[in-house]
PDB file of C-alpha atoms in Angstrom:
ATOM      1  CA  UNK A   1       5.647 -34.986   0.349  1.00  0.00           C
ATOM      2  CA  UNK A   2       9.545 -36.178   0.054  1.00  0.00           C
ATOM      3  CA  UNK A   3       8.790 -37.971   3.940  1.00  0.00           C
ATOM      4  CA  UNK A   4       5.741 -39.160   2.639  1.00  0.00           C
ATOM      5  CA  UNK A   5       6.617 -40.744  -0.161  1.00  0.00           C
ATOM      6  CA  UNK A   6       9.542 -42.847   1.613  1.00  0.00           C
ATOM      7  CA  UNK A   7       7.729 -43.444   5.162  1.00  0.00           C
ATOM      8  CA  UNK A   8       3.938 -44.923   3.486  1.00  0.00           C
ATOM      9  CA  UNK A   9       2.764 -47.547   0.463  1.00  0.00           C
ATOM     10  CA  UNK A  10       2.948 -45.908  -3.486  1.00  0.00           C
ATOM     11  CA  UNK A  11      -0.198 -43.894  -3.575  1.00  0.00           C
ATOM     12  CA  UNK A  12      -0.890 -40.409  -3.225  1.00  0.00           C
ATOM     13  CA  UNK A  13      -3.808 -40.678  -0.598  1.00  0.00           C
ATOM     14  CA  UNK A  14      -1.615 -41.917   1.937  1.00  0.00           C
ATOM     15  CA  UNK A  15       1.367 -39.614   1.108  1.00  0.00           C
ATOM     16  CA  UNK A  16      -1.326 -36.978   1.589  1.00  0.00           C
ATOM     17  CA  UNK A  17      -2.328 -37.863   5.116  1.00  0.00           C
ATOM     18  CA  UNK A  18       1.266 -38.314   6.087  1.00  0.00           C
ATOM     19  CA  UNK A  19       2.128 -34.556   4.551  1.00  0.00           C
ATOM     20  CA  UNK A  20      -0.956 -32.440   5.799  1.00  0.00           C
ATOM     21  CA  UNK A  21      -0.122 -33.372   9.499  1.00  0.00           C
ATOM     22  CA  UNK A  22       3.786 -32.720   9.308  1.00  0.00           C
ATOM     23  CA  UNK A  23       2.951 -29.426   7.462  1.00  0.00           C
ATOM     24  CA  UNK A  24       0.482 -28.251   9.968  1.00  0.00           C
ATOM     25  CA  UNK A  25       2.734 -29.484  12.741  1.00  0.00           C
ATOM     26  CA  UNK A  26       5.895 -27.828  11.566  1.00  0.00           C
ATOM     27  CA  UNK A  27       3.443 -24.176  10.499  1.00  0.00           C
ATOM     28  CA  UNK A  28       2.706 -24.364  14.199  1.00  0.00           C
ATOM     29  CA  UNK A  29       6.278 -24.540  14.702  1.00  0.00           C
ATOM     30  CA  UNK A  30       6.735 -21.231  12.428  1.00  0.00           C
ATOM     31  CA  UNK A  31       4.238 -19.480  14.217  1.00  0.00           C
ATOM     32  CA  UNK A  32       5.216 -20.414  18.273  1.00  0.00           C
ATOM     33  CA  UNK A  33       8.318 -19.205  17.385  1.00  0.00           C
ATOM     34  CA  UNK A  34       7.582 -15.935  15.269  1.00  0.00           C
ATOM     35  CA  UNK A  35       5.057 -14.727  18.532  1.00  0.00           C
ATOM     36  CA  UNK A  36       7.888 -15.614  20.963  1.00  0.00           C
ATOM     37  CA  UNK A  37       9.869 -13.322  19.276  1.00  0.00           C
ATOM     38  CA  UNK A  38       7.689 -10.191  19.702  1.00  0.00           C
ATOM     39  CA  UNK A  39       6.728 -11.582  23.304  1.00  0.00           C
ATOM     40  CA  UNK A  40       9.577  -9.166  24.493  1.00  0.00           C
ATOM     41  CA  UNK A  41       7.738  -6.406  23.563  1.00  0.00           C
ATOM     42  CA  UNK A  42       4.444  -6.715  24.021  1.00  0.00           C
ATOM     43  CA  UNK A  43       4.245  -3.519  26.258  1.00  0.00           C
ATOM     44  CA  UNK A  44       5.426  -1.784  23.201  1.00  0.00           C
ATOM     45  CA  UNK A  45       3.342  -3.108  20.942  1.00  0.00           C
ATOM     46  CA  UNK A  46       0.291  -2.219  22.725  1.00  0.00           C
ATOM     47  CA  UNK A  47       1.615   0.953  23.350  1.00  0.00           C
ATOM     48  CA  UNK A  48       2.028   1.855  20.056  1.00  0.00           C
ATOM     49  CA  UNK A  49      -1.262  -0.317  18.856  1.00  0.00           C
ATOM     50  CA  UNK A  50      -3.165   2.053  21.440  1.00  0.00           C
ATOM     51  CA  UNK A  51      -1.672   5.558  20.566  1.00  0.00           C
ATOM     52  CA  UNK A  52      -4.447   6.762  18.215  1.00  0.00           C
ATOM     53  CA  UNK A  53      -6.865   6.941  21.405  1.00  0.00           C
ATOM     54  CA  UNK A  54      -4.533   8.039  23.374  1.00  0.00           C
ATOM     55  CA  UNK A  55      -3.423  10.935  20.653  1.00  0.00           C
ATOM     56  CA  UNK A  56      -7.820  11.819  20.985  1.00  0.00           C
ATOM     57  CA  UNK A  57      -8.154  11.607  24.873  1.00  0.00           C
ATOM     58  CA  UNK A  58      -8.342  14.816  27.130  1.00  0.00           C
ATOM     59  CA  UNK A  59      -5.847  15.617  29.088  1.00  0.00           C
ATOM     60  CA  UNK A  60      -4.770  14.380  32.247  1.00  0.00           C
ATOM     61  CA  UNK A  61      -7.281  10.494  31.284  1.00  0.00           C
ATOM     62  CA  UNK A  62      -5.420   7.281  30.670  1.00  0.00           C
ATOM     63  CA  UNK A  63      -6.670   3.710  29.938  1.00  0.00           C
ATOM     64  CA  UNK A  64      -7.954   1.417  32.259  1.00  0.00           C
ATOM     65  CA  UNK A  65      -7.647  -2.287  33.431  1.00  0.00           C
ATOM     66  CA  UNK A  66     -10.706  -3.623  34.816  1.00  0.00           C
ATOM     67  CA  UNK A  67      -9.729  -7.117  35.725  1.00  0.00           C
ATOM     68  CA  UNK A  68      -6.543  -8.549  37.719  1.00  0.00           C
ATOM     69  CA  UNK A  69      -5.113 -10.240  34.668  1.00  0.00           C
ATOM     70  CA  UNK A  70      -5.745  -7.561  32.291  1.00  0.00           C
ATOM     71  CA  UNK A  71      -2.492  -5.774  32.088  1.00  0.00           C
ATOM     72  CA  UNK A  72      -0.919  -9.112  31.849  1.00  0.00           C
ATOM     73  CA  UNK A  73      -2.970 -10.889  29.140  1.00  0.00           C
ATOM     74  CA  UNK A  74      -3.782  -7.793  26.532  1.00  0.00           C
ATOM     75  CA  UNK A  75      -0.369  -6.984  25.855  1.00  0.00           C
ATOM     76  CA  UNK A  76       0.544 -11.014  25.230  1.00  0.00           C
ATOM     77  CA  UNK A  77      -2.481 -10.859  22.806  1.00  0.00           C
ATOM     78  CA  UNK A  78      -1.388  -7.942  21.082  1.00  0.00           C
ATOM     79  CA  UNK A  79       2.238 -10.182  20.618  1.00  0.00           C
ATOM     80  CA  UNK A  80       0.764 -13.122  19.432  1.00  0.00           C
ATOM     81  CA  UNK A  81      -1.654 -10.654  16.602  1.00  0.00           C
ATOM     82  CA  UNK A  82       1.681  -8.940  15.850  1.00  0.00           C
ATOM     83  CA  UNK A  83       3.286 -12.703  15.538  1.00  0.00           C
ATOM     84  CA  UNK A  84       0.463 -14.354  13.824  1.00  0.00           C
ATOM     85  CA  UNK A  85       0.427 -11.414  11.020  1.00  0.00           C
ATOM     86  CA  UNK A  86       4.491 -11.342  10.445  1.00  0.00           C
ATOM     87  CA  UNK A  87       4.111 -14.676   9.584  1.00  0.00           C
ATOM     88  CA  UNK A  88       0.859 -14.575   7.532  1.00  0.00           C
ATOM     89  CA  UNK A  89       3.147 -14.061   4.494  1.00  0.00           C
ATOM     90  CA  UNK A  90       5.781 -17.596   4.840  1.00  0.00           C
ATOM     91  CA  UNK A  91       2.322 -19.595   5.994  1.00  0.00           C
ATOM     92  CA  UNK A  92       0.619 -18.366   2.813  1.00  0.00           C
ATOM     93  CA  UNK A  93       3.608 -19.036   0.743  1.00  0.00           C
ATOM     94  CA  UNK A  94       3.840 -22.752   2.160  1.00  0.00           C
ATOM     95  CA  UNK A  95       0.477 -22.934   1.462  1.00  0.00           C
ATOM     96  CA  UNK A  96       1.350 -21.795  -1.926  1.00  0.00           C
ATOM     97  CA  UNK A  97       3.889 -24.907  -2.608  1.00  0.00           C
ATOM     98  CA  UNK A  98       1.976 -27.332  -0.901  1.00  0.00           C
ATOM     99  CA  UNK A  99      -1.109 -26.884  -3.499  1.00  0.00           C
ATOM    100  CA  UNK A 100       1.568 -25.723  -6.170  1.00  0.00           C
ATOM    101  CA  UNK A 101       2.401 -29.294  -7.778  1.00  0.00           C
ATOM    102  CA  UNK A 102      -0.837 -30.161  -8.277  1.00  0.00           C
ATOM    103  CA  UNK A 103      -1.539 -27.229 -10.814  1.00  0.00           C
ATOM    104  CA  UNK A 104      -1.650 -26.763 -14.305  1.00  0.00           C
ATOM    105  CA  UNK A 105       0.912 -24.034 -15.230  1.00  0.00           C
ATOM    106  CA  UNK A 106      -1.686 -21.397 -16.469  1.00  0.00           C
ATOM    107  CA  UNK A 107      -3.014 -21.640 -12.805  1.00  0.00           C
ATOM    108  CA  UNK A 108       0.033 -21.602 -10.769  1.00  0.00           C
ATOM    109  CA  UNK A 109       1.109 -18.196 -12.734  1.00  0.00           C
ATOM    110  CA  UNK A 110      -2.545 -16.719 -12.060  1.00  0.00           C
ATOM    111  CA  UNK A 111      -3.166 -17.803  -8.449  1.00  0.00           C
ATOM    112  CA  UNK A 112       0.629 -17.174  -7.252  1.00  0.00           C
ATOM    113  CA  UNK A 113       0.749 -13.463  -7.660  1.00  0.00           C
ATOM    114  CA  UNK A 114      -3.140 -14.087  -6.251  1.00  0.00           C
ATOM    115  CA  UNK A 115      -1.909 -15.197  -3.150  1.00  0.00           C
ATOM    116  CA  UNK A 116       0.706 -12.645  -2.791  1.00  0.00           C
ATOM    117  CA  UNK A 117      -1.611  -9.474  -3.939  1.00  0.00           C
ATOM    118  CA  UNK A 118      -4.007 -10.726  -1.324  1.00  0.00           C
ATOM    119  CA  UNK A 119      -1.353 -10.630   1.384  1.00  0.00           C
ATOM    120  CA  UNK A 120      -0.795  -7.549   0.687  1.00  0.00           C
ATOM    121  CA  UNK A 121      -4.515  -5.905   0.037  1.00  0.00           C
ATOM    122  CA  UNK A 122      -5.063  -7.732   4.078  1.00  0.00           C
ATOM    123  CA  UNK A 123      -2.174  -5.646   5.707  1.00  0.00           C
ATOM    124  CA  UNK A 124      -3.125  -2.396   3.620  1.00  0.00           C
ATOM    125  CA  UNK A 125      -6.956  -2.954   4.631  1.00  0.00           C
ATOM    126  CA  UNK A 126      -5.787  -2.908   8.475  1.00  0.00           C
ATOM    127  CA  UNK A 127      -3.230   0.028   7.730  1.00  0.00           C
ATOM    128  CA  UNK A 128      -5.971   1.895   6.503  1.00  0.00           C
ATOM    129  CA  UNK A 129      -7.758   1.455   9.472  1.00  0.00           C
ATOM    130  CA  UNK A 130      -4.979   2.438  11.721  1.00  0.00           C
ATOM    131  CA  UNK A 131      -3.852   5.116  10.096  1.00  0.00           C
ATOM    132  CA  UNK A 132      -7.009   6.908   8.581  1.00  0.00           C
ATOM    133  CA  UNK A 133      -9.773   5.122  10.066  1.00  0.00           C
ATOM    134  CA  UNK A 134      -8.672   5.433  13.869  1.00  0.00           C
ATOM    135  CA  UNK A 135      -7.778   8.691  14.308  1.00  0.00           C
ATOM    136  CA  UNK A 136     -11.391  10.272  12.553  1.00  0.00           C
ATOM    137  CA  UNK A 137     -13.759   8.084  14.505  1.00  0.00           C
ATOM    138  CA  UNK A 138     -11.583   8.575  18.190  1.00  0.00           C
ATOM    139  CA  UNK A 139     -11.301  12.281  17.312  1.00  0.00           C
ATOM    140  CA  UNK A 140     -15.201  12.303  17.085  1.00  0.00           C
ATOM    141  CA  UNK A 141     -15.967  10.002  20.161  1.00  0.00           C
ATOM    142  CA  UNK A 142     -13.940  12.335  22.214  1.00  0.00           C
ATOM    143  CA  UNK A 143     -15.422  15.508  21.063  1.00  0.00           C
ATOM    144  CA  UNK A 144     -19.185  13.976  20.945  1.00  0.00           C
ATOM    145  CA  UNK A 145     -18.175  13.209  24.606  1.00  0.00           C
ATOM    146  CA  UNK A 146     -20.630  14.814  26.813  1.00  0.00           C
ATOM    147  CA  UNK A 147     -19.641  17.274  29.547  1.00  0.00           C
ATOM    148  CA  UNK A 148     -19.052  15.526  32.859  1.00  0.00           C
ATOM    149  CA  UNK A 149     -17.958  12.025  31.365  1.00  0.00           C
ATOM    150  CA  UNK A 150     -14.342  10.946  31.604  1.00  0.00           C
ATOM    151  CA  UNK A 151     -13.355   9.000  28.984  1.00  0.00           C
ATOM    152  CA  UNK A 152     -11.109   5.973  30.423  1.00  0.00           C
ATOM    153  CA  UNK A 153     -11.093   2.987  28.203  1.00  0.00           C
ATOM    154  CA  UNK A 154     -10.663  -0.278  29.039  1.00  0.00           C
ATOM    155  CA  UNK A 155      -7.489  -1.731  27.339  1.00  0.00           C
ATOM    156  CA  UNK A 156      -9.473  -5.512  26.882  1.00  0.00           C
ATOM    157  CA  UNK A 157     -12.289  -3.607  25.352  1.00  0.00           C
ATOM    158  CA  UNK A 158     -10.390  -1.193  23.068  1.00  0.00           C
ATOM    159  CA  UNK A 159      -7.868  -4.685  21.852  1.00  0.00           C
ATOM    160  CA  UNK A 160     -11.742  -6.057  21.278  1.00  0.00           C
ATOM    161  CA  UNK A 161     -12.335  -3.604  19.050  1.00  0.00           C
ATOM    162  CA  UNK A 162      -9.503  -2.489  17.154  1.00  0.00           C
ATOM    163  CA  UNK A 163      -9.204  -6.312  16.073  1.00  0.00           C
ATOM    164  CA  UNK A 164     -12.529  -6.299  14.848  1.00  0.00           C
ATOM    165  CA  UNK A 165     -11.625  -2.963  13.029  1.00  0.00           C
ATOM    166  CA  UNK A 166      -8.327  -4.986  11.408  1.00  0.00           C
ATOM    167  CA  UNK A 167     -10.521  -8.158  10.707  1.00  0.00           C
ATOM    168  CA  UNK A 168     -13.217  -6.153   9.251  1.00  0.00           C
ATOM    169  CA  UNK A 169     -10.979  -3.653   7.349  1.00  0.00           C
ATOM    170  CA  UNK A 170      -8.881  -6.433   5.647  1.00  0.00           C
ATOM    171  CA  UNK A 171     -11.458  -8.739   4.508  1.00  0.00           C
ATOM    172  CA  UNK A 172     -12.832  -5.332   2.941  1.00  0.00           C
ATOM    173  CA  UNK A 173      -9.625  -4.984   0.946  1.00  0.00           C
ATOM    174  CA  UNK A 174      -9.370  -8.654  -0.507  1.00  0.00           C
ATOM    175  CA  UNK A 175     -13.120  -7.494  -2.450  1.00  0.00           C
ATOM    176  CA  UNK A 176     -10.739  -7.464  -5.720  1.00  0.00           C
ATOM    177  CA  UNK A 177      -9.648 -10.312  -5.275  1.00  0.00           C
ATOM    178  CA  UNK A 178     -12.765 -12.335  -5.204  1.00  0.00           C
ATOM    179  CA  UNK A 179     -13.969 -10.539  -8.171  1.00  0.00           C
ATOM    180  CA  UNK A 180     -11.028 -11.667 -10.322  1.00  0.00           C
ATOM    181  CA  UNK A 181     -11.794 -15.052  -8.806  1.00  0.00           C
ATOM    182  CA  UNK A 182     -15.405 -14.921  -9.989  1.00  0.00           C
ATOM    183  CA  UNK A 183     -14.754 -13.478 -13.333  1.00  0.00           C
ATOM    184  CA  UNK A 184     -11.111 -15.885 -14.072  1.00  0.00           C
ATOM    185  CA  UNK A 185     -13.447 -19.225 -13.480  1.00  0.00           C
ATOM    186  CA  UNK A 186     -16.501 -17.631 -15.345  1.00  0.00           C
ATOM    187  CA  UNK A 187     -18.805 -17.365 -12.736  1.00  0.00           C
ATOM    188  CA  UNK A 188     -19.213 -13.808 -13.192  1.00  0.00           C
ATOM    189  CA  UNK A 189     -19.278 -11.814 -16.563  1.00  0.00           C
ATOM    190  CA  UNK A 190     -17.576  -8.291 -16.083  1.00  0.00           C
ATOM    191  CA  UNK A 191     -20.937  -6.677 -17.743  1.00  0.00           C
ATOM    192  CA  UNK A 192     -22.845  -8.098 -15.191  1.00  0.00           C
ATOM    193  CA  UNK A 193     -20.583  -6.791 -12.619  1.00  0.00           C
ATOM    194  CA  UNK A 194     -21.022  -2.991 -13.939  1.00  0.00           C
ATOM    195  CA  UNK A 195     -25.025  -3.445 -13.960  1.00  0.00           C
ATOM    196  CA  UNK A 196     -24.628  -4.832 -10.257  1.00  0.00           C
ATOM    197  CA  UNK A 197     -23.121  -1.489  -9.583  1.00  0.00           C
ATOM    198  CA  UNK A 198     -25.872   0.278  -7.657  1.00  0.00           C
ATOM    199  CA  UNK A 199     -26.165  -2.958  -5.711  1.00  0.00           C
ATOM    200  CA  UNK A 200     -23.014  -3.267  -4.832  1.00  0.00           C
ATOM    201  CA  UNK A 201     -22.957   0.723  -3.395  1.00  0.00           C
ATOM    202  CA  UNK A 202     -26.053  -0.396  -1.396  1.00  0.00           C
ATOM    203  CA  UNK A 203     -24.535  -3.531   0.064  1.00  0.00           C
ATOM    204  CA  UNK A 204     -21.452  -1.447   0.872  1.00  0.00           C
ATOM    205  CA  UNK A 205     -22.764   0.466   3.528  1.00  0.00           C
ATOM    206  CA  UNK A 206     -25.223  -2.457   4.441  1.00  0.00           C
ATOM    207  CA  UNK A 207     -21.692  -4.267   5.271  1.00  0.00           C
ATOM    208  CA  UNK A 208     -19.954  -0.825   6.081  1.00  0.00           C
ATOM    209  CA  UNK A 209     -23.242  -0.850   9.245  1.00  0.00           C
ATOM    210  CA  UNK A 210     -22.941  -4.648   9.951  1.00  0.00           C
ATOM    211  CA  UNK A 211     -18.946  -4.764  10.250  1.00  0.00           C
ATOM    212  CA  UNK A 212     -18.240  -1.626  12.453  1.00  0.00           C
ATOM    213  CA  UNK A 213     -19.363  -0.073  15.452  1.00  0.00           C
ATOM    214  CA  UNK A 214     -22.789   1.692  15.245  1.00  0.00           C
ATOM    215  CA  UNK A 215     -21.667   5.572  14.475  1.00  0.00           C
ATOM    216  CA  UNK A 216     -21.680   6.708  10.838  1.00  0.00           C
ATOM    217  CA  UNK A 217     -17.980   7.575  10.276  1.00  0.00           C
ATOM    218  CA  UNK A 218     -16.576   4.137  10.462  1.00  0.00           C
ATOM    219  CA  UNK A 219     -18.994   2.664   8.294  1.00  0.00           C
ATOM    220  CA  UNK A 220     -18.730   5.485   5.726  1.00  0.00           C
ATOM    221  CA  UNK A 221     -15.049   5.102   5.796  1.00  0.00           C
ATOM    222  CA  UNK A 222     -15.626   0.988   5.543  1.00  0.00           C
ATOM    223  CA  UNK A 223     -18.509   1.132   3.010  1.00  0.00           C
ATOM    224  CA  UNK A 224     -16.261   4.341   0.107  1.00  0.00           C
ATOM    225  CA  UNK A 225     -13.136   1.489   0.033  1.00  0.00           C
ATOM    226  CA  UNK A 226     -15.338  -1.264  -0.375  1.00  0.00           C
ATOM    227  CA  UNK A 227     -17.434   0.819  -3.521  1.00  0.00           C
ATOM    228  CA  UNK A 228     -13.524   1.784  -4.537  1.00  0.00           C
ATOM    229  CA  UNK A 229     -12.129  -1.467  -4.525  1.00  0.00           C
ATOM    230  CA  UNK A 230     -15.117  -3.166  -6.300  1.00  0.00           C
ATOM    231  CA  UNK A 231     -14.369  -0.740  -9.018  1.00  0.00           C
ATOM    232  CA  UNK A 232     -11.284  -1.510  -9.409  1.00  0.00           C
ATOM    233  CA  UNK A 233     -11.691  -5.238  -9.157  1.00  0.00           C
ATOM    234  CA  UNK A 234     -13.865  -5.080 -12.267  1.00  0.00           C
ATOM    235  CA  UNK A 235     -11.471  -2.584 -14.419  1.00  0.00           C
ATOM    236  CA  UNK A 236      -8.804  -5.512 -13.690  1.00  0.00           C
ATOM    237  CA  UNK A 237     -10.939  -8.403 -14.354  1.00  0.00           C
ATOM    238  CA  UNK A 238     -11.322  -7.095 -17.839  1.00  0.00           C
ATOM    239  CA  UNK A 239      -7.648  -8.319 -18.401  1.00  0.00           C
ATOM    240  CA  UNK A 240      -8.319 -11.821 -17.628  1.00  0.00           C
ATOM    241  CA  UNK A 241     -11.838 -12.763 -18.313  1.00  0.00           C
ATOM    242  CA  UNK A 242     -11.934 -15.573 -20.426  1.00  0.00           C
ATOM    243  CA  UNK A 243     -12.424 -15.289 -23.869  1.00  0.00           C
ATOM    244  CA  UNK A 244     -15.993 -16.298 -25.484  1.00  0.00           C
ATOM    245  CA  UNK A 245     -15.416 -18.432 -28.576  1.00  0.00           C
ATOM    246  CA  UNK A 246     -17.073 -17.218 -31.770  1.00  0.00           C
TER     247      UNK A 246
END
């Protein structure tokens, strides 16, 4: 905003347009440079991002590649993931001071910590899955296997689908969040939260079957957390809903 002010006329639209594009430009910067760094080790990374299969296959299987470029590309995807997430948190906090002048002070002190808990509820939503989730639901596949059928994965398919695991996992976890949001800008009262209750145990698993693959485990395992974490969204929101005058 500092290069805006000095390089275009006295008003705040045009420092605006002059900011945005030199943020953006130097977040792109942040993040070209944070996936070069894990470039090096992309092997690594997908080794290690591909070990809870590997922990569940029968002995003497291994992964496949089913196209020439395959063992190239997946492991430089997996990099630039592992890039884009370490630097979720300094994008997010940029974010943070780019919108943070133009609040009032009660907001900046309720949406700061917002932006940081949601950080953190997005990398414990895709720990969850790696930890907890992954090993269950590959441990099932490769006992449900059925006797003459080798499973050998393909790595593009199983980077496919662990992503949409994180992704879907992740956006589970930030359910608190948007139900302080809802309840802090009185969209939402907290009582009508608790009588949406059996609703929201239904839509669960609705989202728990529409997010993950088609077997039961994963969605039960998506669709409990999501119940869980609606819960305790609304025993928070109690804290901050706004006050009704008398």
């Amino acid at each position: 905003f500092i290069i805006g002010a000095i390089l275009t006329p006295p008003d705040v639209i045009s420092q605006v347009m002059l900011a945005v594009p030199l943020w953006l430009l130097y977040e792109a910067g942040v993040l070209v440079v944070s996936i070069v760094i894990f470039l090096p080790f992309s092997n690594e990374l997908y080794a290690w991002l591909a070990q809870p299969l590997l922990k569940q296959m029968p002995a003497g299987t291994h992964m496949i590649a089913t196209a020439v470029t395959t063992p190239f590309l997946v492991p430089m995807k997996v990099s630039t993931l592992v890039g884009i997430v370490a630097c979720l948190p300094y994008t997010l906090y940029q974010a943070w001071a780019f919108v943070a002048p133009g609040l009032y002070e009660h907001e900046r002190r309720f949406i700061g910590p917002l932006i940081v808990a949601s950080t953190v509820l997005f990398l414990m939503g895709m720990s969850f899955a790696y930890f907890f989730v992954f090993p269950v639901l590959f441990g099932f596949v490769a006992t449900s296997t059925p006797q003459g059928v080798s499973v050998m994965t393909d790595i593009g398919s199983y980077l496919d689908f662990v992503t949409t695991m994180f992704v879907s996992f992740g956006v589970a976890f930030e359910v608190p969040i948007a139900v302080l949001l809802l309840v802090k800008f009185n969209l939402v009262k907290v009582s009508a939260l608790k009588e949406a209750r059996s609703y929201v145990i239904v839509g669960a698993f609705i989202i728990g079957a529409i997010l993950t693959p088609p077997d039961v485990i994963s969605q039960v395992m998506l669709a409990v957390p999501l119940w869980l974490l609606y819960e305790a969204g609304v025993l928070v929101a109690q804290f901050v809903e706004p006050k009704t005058a008398t």
